[in-house]
């Protein structure tokens, strides 16, 4: 929880495929973020308000998993930002 909350200099995040849980408020208020990449094909469990106030940056996920992320608990709150890794 709160791992990078309010980190003003954080610009990009690359979350490895082995991550299975992202705690509450992990990136909340990281207003300088320009992108988040999540490499797991199965959406990690997502805590509360993880990506709130993050400059509406895109969240990149594996192409085959875009619809799964958009429908997953917690992730569905950010569905408009979820895009395929190119």
GROMACS .gro file of C-alpha atoms in nm:
model
   86
    1UNK     CA    1   0.000   0.000   0.000
    2UNK     CA    2   0.107   0.359  -0.076
    3UNK     CA    3   0.433   0.239  -0.234
    4UNK     CA    4   0.481   0.534  -0.471
    5UNK     CA    5   0.190   0.750  -0.357
    6UNK     CA    6   0.256   1.122  -0.413
    7UNK     CA    7   0.586   1.055  -0.594
    8UNK     CA    8   0.611   1.370  -0.803
    9UNK     CA    9   0.910   1.264  -1.016
   10UNK     CA   10   0.783   0.922  -1.126
   11UNK     CA   11   0.735   0.931  -1.505
   12UNK     CA   12   0.705   0.569  -1.621
   13UNK     CA   13   0.624   0.244  -1.446
   14UNK     CA   14   0.698  -0.105  -1.576
   15UNK     CA   15   0.533  -0.374  -1.363
   16UNK     CA   16   0.684  -0.722  -1.419
   17UNK     CA   17   0.471  -1.021  -1.514
   18UNK     CA   18   0.530  -1.188  -1.177
   19UNK     CA   19   0.344  -0.919  -0.981
   20UNK     CA   20   0.010  -1.056  -0.860
   21UNK     CA   21  -0.108  -0.773  -0.634
   22UNK     CA   22  -0.086  -0.394  -0.642
   23UNK     CA   23  -0.178  -0.243  -0.306
   24UNK     CA   24  -0.407   0.045  -0.219
   25UNK     CA   25  -0.296   0.389  -0.339
   26UNK     CA   26   0.028   0.247  -0.485
   27UNK     CA   27   0.056   0.520  -0.751
   28UNK     CA   28  -0.208   0.762  -0.624
   29UNK     CA   29  -0.124   1.128  -0.692
   30UNK     CA   30   0.177   1.049  -0.914
   31UNK     CA   31   0.087   1.340  -1.138
   32UNK     CA   32   0.396   1.322  -1.362
   33UNK     CA   33   0.326   0.970  -1.490
   34UNK     CA   34   0.321   0.942  -1.868
   35UNK     CA   35   0.269   0.565  -1.890
   36UNK     CA   36   0.222   0.247  -1.691
   37UNK     CA   37   0.305  -0.092  -1.842
   38UNK     CA   38   0.176  -0.409  -1.677
   39UNK     CA   39   0.331  -0.722  -1.827
   40UNK     CA   40   0.111  -0.985  -1.658
   41UNK     CA   41  -0.137  -1.161  -1.886
   42UNK     CA   42  -0.369  -1.210  -1.587
   43UNK     CA   43  -0.458  -0.879  -1.420
   44UNK     CA   44  -0.299  -0.846  -1.077
   45UNK     CA   45  -0.537  -0.792  -0.787
   46UNK     CA   46  -0.579  -0.416  -0.766
   47UNK     CA   47  -0.629  -0.222  -0.444
   48UNK     CA   48  -0.825   0.100  -0.400
   49UNK     CA   49  -0.744   0.419  -0.591
   50UNK     CA   50  -0.418   0.278  -0.729
   51UNK     CA   51  -0.404   0.499  -1.039
   52UNK     CA   52  -0.611   0.799  -0.928
   53UNK     CA   53  -0.467   1.143  -1.008
   54UNK     CA   54  -0.203   1.002  -1.240
   55UNK     CA   55  -0.242   1.245  -1.528
   56UNK     CA   56  -0.485   1.005  -1.703
   57UNK     CA   57  -0.178   0.830  -1.843
   58UNK     CA   58  -0.227   0.519  -2.054
   59UNK     CA   59  -0.201   0.178  -1.892
   60UNK     CA   60  -0.042  -0.070  -2.133
   61UNK     CA   61  -0.114  -0.441  -2.097
   62UNK     CA   62  -0.055  -0.748  -2.317
   63UNK     CA   63  -0.271  -0.720  -2.632
   64UNK     CA   64  -0.447  -1.051  -2.574
   65UNK     CA   65  -0.547  -0.938  -2.223
   66UNK     CA   66  -0.692  -0.591  -2.291
   67UNK     CA   67  -1.055  -0.701  -2.258
   68UNK     CA   68  -0.977  -0.907  -1.948
   69UNK     CA   69  -0.816  -0.607  -1.778
   70UNK     CA   70  -1.102  -0.376  -1.876
   71UNK     CA   71  -1.353  -0.614  -1.713
   72UNK     CA   72  -1.148  -0.705  -1.402
   73UNK     CA   73  -1.236  -0.581  -1.055
   74UNK     CA   74  -1.065  -0.251  -0.991
   75UNK     CA   75  -0.917  -0.234  -1.339
   76UNK     CA   76  -1.256  -0.158  -1.487
   77UNK     CA   77  -1.233   0.185  -1.320
   78UNK     CA   78  -0.949   0.263  -1.560
   79UNK     CA   79  -1.092   0.087  -1.869
   80UNK     CA   80  -1.072   0.397  -2.089
   81UNK     CA   81  -0.697   0.417  -2.023
   82UNK     CA   82  -0.612   0.049  -2.085
   83UNK     CA   83  -0.436  -0.011  -2.417
   84UNK     CA   84  -0.240  -0.291  -2.582
   85UNK     CA   85   0.137  -0.304  -2.551
   86UNK     CA   86   0.272  -0.236  -2.897
   0.00000   0.00000   0.00000
